[in-house]
Amino acid sequence: MTNRIAVALNALADPTRRTIFERVGAAPGAVGEIAAGLPVSRPAVSQHLKVLKEAGLVTDTPDGTRRVYRLDPRGLGALRNWLDRFWGDQLSAFKDFADQQESTE
Amino acid sequence: MTNRIAVALNALADPTRRTIFERVGAAPGAVGEIAAGLPVSRPAVSQHLKVLKEAGLVTDTPDGTRRVYRLDPRGLGALRNWLDRFWGDQLSAFKDFADQQESTE
DNA sequence: CGATTCGGTTAGTCATGACTTACGGTAAGC
DNA sequence: GCTTACCGTAAGTCATGACTAACCGAATCG
């Protein structure tokens, strides 16, 4: 459960991989199209897409010799839920902090 | 602007650092308290907290010789907004995909 | 004051992973 | 059939960063 978060965060931590992820988010496309214009080789993009796929952040669909990648809502949703948990923690913690400040002033 | 996202994601990618972040989220505390029970040394925790602080994910407050760390809403909010952008992309992309599926069946 | 506690910093080691080059494999076009 | 795109994989190189041990500064207590 927290492992899904681990792989997702690890996948999005790399700058090149994040750029690839943003490109896929802007418009689904094949590996060659995604790699075009990037400062890394096509095999590198392939490896990054593999990591993103195993993280549940993208999915691939065969299309002839090409392979179209698009966003996967599962990894995205898992990250959102994880973040929202801390958002709640943060709010309650801030409330405690504010109460304490008020009581000691 | 995207640099804030970069440092935040990079900070949360490390497992040890994520554990520290979760501990701080559960309950604010000093460095020694956070380091207690962790499989790494206290200086390591100190270095991790520095990274989390520079990422806008935690803040520190001096308290005598101690130093209390708590969550910082800024980094948390930035991450949420960044994720939500892709959430919108994902939804529209899924809609396009569904429309295309429908038109080709 | 000295002694103690708490925490940040430095230097140096070591493992992880991002990248390229070369290769193999599959589907479309002649 | 043969060739051409397109893509994933393997092997090997190299840089980044996580960690420990040792050190130093600052605040508290006797």
Short mmCIF file of N, CA and C in Angstrom, two decimals, chain B:
data_model
loop_
_atom_site.label_atom_id
_atom_site.label_comp_id
_atom_site.label_asym_id
_atom_site.label_seq_id
_atom_site.Cartn_x
_atom_site.Cartn_y
_atom_site.Cartn_z
N MET B 1 9.27 27.84 -10.20
CA MET B 1 7.92 27.37 -9.95
C MET B 1 7.86 25.87 -10.06
N THR B 2 8.42 25.34 -11.15
CA THR B 2 8.49 23.89 -11.23
C THR B 2 9.69 23.37 -10.45
N ASN B 3 10.55 24.33 -10.04
CA ASN B 3 11.71 23.94 -9.26
C ASN B 3 11.30 23.54 -7.85
N ARG B 4 10.26 24.19 -7.35
CA ARG B 4 9.75 23.85 -6.02
C ARG B 4 9.20 22.42 -6.03
N ILE B 5 8.57 22.07 -7.14
CA ILE B 5 8.06 20.70 -7.27
C ILE B 5 9.21 19.72 -7.33
N ALA B 6 10.25 20.11 -8.06
CA ALA B 6 11.40 19.21 -8.23
C ALA B 6 12.02 18.86 -6.88
N VAL B 7 12.32 19.86 -6.08
CA VAL B 7 12.97 19.61 -4.80
C VAL B 7 12.05 18.84 -3.85
N ALA B 8 10.75 19.13 -3.92
CA ALA B 8 9.80 18.44 -3.03
C ALA B 8 9.71 16.96 -3.39
N LEU B 9 9.56 16.67 -4.67
CA LEU B 9 9.47 15.27 -5.09
C LEU B 9 10.78 14.54 -4.80
N ASN B 10 11.88 15.21 -5.05
CA ASN B 10 13.17 14.60 -4.79
C ASN B 10 13.35 14.31 -3.30
N ALA B 11 12.84 15.21 -2.47
CA ALA B 11 12.96 15.02 -1.02
C ALA B 11 12.14 13.83 -0.56
N LEU B 12 10.95 13.67 -1.10
CA LEU B 12 10.05 12.60 -0.66
C LEU B 12 10.37 11.26 -1.32
N ALA B 13 11.28 11.26 -2.26
CA ALA B 13 11.59 10.01 -2.98
C ALA B 13 12.40 9.05 -2.12
N ASP B 14 13.22 9.58 -1.24
CA ASP B 14 14.06 8.72 -0.40
C ASP B 14 13.24 8.07 0.72
N PRO B 15 13.35 6.75 0.88
CA PRO B 15 12.55 6.03 1.88
C PRO B 15 12.79 6.52 3.30
N THR B 16 14.04 6.68 3.69
CA THR B 16 14.35 7.15 5.03
C THR B 16 13.77 8.53 5.26
N ARG B 17 13.93 9.40 4.27
CA ARG B 17 13.43 10.76 4.40
C ARG B 17 11.91 10.76 4.46
N ARG B 18 11.28 9.86 3.72
CA ARG B 18 9.83 9.79 3.76
C ARG B 18 9.36 9.31 5.14
N THR B 19 10.07 8.38 5.74
CA THR B 19 9.73 7.93 7.09
C THR B 19 9.83 9.07 8.08
N ILE B 20 10.90 9.85 7.97
CA ILE B 20 11.07 11.01 8.84
C ILE B 20 9.92 11.99 8.64
N PHE B 21 9.60 12.23 7.38
CA PHE B 21 8.50 13.15 7.06
C PHE B 21 7.19 12.67 7.68
N GLU B 22 6.95 11.38 7.60
CA GLU B 22 5.71 10.83 8.15
C GLU B 22 5.69 10.95 9.68
N ARG B 23 6.86 10.76 10.30
CA ARG B 23 6.93 10.90 11.76
C ARG B 23 6.62 12.32 12.17
N VAL B 24 7.20 13.27 11.46
CA VAL B 24 6.94 14.68 11.77
C VAL B 24 5.47 15.00 11.55
N GLY B 25 4.89 14.39 10.52
CA GLY B 25 3.47 14.62 10.26
C GLY B 25 2.60 14.07 11.36
N ALA B 26 2.98 12.90 11.90
CA ALA B 26 2.19 12.29 12.97
C ALA B 26 2.30 13.11 14.24
N ALA B 27 3.51 13.61 14.52
CA ALA B 27 3.70 14.40 15.74
C ALA B 27 4.99 15.20 15.62
N PRO B 28 4.92 16.51 15.76
CA PRO B 28 6.13 17.35 15.75
C PRO B 28 7.07 16.93 16.87
N GLY B 29 8.38 17.08 16.65
CA GLY B 29 9.33 16.68 17.68
C GLY B 29 10.73 17.14 17.35
N ALA B 30 11.63 16.89 18.28
CA ALA B 30 13.02 17.27 18.12
C ALA B 30 13.77 16.21 17.31
N VAL B 31 14.97 16.55 16.92
CA VAL B 31 15.75 15.66 16.06
C VAL B 31 16.03 14.33 16.75
N GLY B 32 16.44 14.40 18.02
CA GLY B 32 16.76 13.18 18.74
C GLY B 32 15.57 12.26 18.87
N GLU B 33 14.41 12.84 19.11
CA GLU B 33 13.20 12.03 19.24
C GLU B 33 12.86 11.35 17.92
N ILE B 34 13.03 12.11 16.83
CA ILE B 34 12.72 11.55 15.52
C ILE B 34 13.71 10.45 15.16
N ALA B 35 14.96 10.67 15.52
CA ALA B 35 16.00 9.70 15.16
C ALA B 35 15.89 8.42 15.98
N ALA B 36 15.31 8.52 17.17
CA ALA B 36 15.20 7.34 18.04
C ALA B 36 14.34 6.26 17.38
N GLY B 37 14.91 5.06 17.26
CA GLY B 37 14.17 3.96 16.65
C GLY B 37 14.44 3.81 15.18
N LEU B 38 14.98 4.84 14.57
CA LEU B 38 15.31 4.73 13.15
C LEU B 38 16.64 3.98 12.97
N PRO B 39 16.77 3.28 11.86
CA PRO B 39 17.96 2.47 11.61
C PRO B 39 19.16 3.29 11.13
N VAL B 40 19.07 4.61 11.18
CA VAL B 40 20.19 5.45 10.76
C VAL B 40 20.63 6.34 11.91
N SER B 41 21.81 6.92 11.77
CA SER B 41 22.37 7.74 12.84
C SER B 41 21.67 9.09 12.92
N ARG B 42 21.91 9.80 14.00
CA ARG B 42 21.29 11.09 14.17
C ARG B 42 21.77 12.13 13.16
N PRO B 43 23.07 12.19 12.86
CA PRO B 43 23.49 13.12 11.81
C PRO B 43 22.78 12.88 10.48
N ALA B 44 22.51 11.63 10.17
CA ALA B 44 21.79 11.33 8.93
C ALA B 44 20.41 11.96 8.96
N VAL B 45 19.74 11.84 10.10
CA VAL B 45 18.41 12.45 10.24
C VAL B 45 18.51 13.96 10.10
N SER B 46 19.56 14.52 10.65
CA SER B 46 19.76 15.96 10.55
C SER B 46 19.91 16.39 9.09
N GLN B 47 20.67 15.62 8.33
CA GLN B 47 20.85 15.93 6.91
C GLN B 47 19.53 15.81 6.17
N HIS B 48 18.76 14.79 6.49
CA HIS B 48 17.47 14.60 5.82
C HIS B 48 16.52 15.75 6.14
N LEU B 49 16.53 16.17 7.40
CA LEU B 49 15.65 17.27 7.79
C LEU B 49 16.04 18.56 7.08
N LYS B 50 17.32 18.71 6.83
CA LYS B 50 17.78 19.89 6.08
C LYS B 50 17.20 19.89 4.67
N VAL B 51 17.23 18.73 4.04
CA VAL B 51 16.68 18.60 2.69
C VAL B 51 15.18 18.87 2.70
N LEU B 52 14.48 18.30 3.68
CA LEU B 52 13.03 18.50 3.78
C LEU B 52 12.70 19.97 4.03
N LYS B 53 13.55 20.62 4.81
CA LYS B 53 13.32 22.04 5.11
C LYS B 53 13.52 22.89 3.86
N GLU B 54 14.58 22.62 3.12
CA GLU B 54 14.84 23.38 1.90
C GLU B 54 13.79 23.10 0.82
N ALA B 55 13.09 21.99 0.98
CA ALA B 55 12.03 21.65 0.03
C ALA B 55 10.70 22.28 0.44
N GLY B 56 10.69 22.98 1.58
CA GLY B 56 9.46 23.60 2.05
C GLY B 56 8.47 22.61 2.61
N LEU B 57 8.97 21.47 3.07
CA LEU B 57 8.07 20.44 3.58
C LEU B 57 8.00 20.43 5.11
N VAL B 58 9.04 20.96 5.76
CA VAL B 58 9.02 21.07 7.23
C VAL B 58 9.61 22.43 7.63
N THR B 59 9.30 22.83 8.86
CA THR B 59 9.90 24.03 9.44
C THR B 59 10.46 23.67 10.80
N ASP B 60 11.45 24.44 11.26
CA ASP B 60 12.06 24.15 12.56
C ASP B 60 11.94 25.36 13.47
N THR B 61 11.77 25.06 14.74
CA THR B 61 11.64 26.10 15.75
C THR B 61 12.60 25.80 16.89
N PRO B 62 13.52 26.74 17.18
CA PRO B 62 14.46 26.52 18.30
C PRO B 62 13.71 26.46 19.62
N ASP B 63 14.16 25.54 20.49
CA ASP B 63 13.54 25.39 21.80
C ASP B 63 14.63 24.98 22.77
N GLY B 64 15.37 25.95 23.29
CA GLY B 64 16.52 25.65 24.13
C GLY B 64 17.62 25.05 23.26
N THR B 65 18.18 23.97 23.71
CA THR B 65 19.19 23.30 22.88
C THR B 65 18.51 22.41 21.84
N ARG B 66 17.22 22.21 22.00
CA ARG B 66 16.51 21.36 21.07
C ARG B 66 16.01 22.17 19.88
N ARG B 67 15.47 21.43 18.92
CA ARG B 67 14.98 22.09 17.72
C ARG B 67 13.80 21.29 17.19
N VAL B 68 12.63 21.86 17.33
CA VAL B 68 11.39 21.14 17.02
C VAL B 68 11.03 21.30 15.55
N TYR B 69 10.74 20.19 14.91
CA TYR B 69 10.35 20.19 13.50
C TYR B 69 8.87 19.86 13.38
N ARG B 70 8.21 20.58 12.46
CA ARG B 70 6.80 20.33 12.16
C ARG B 70 6.57 20.46 10.67
N LEU B 71 5.41 20.02 10.21
CA LEU B 71 5.11 20.09 8.78
C LEU B 71 4.98 21.53 8.31
N ASP B 72 5.33 21.75 7.04
CA ASP B 72 5.18 23.06 6.40
C ASP B 72 4.13 22.94 5.30
N PRO B 73 3.04 23.71 5.40
CA PRO B 73 1.96 23.56 4.42
C PRO B 73 2.35 24.00 3.01
N ARG B 74 3.41 24.80 2.87
CA ARG B 74 3.74 25.36 1.55
C ARG B 74 4.13 24.28 0.55
N GLY B 75 5.11 23.47 0.93
CA GLY B 75 5.53 22.40 0.01
C GLY B 75 4.40 21.43 -0.26
N LEU B 76 3.65 21.13 0.80
CA LEU B 76 2.53 20.21 0.67
C LEU B 76 1.52 20.74 -0.34
N GLY B 77 1.19 22.03 -0.22
CA GLY B 77 0.21 22.63 -1.12
C GLY B 77 0.71 22.67 -2.56
N ALA B 78 1.99 22.99 -2.73
CA ALA B 78 2.55 23.04 -4.08
C ALA B 78 2.44 21.68 -4.76
N LEU B 79 2.74 20.63 -4.01
CA LEU B 79 2.65 19.29 -4.57
C LEU B 79 1.21 18.95 -4.97
N ARG B 80 0.29 19.33 -4.10
CA ARG B 80 -1.12 19.06 -4.39
C ARG B 80 -1.57 19.74 -5.67
N ASN B 81 -1.21 20.99 -5.81
CA ASN B 81 -1.60 21.73 -7.01
C ASN B 81 -1.00 21.11 -8.27
N TRP B 82 0.26 20.73 -8.17
CA TRP B 82 0.93 20.13 -9.31
C TRP B 82 0.23 18.83 -9.71
N LEU B 83 -0.10 18.02 -8.72
CA LEU B 83 -0.78 16.75 -9.00
C LEU B 83 -2.15 16.99 -9.62
N ASP B 84 -2.86 17.96 -9.11
CA ASP B 84 -4.21 18.23 -9.59
C ASP B 84 -4.20 18.65 -11.05
N ARG B 85 -3.12 19.30 -11.49
CA ARG B 85 -3.01 19.68 -12.90
C ARG B 85 -3.05 18.42 -13.77
N PHE B 86 -2.31 17.41 -13.36
CA PHE B 86 -2.28 16.18 -14.13
C PHE B 86 -3.58 15.41 -14.00
N TRP B 87 -4.22 15.62 -12.87
CA TRP B 87 -5.52 14.97 -12.69
C TRP B 87 -6.49 15.48 -13.75
N GLY B 88 -6.47 16.77 -14.01
CA GLY B 88 -7.30 17.33 -15.06
C GLY B 88 -6.89 16.80 -16.43
N ASP B 89 -5.59 16.77 -16.68
CA ASP B 89 -5.10 16.22 -17.94
C ASP B 89 -5.60 14.80 -18.13
N GLN B 90 -5.50 14.03 -17.05
CA GLN B 90 -5.89 12.63 -17.11
C GLN B 90 -7.36 12.50 -17.47
N LEU B 91 -8.19 13.31 -16.85
CA LEU B 91 -9.63 13.20 -17.10
C LEU B 91 -9.96 13.54 -18.54
N SER B 92 -9.39 14.63 -19.05
CA SER B 92 -9.69 15.03 -20.43
C SER B 92 -9.14 13.99 -21.40
N ALA B 93 -7.96 13.46 -21.08
CA ALA B 93 -7.38 12.45 -21.96
C ALA B 93 -8.24 11.20 -21.97
N PHE B 94 -8.76 10.84 -20.83
CA PHE B 94 -9.61 9.66 -20.74
C PHE B 94 -10.90 9.88 -21.52
N LYS B 95 -11.39 11.10 -21.48
CA LYS B 95 -12.60 11.42 -22.21
C LYS B 95 -12.35 11.26 -23.73
N ASP B 96 -11.24 11.80 -24.20
CA ASP B 96 -10.89 11.66 -25.61
C ASP B 96 -10.78 10.17 -25.97
N PHE B 97 -10.13 9.43 -25.11
CA PHE B 97 -9.93 8.00 -25.36
C PHE B 97 -11.29 7.29 -25.44
N ALA B 98 -12.18 7.62 -24.52
CA ALA B 98 -13.49 6.99 -24.49
C ALA B 98 -14.29 7.34 -25.75
N ASP B 99 -14.20 8.59 -26.15
CA ASP B 99 -14.90 9.02 -27.36
C ASP B 99 -14.38 8.25 -28.57
N GLN B 100 -13.08 8.12 -28.63
CA GLN B 100 -12.49 7.42 -29.76
C GLN B 100 -12.90 5.95 -29.78
N GLN B 101 -12.90 5.35 -28.61
CA GLN B 101 -13.31 3.95 -28.51
C GLN B 101 -14.75 3.79 -29.01
N GLU B 102 -15.56 4.72 -28.60
CA GLU B 102 -16.97 4.65 -28.94
C GLU B 102 -17.18 4.78 -30.46
N SER B 103 -16.38 5.64 -31.07
CA SER B 103 -16.56 5.90 -32.50
C SER B 103 -15.99 4.79 -33.37
N THR B 104 -15.18 3.91 -32.79
CA THR B 104 -14.54 2.85 -33.59
C THR B 104 -15.08 1.47 -33.30
N GLU B 105 -16.09 1.40 -32.44
CA GLU B 105 -16.60 0.06 -32.10
C GLU B 105 -17.74 -0.34 -33.02
#
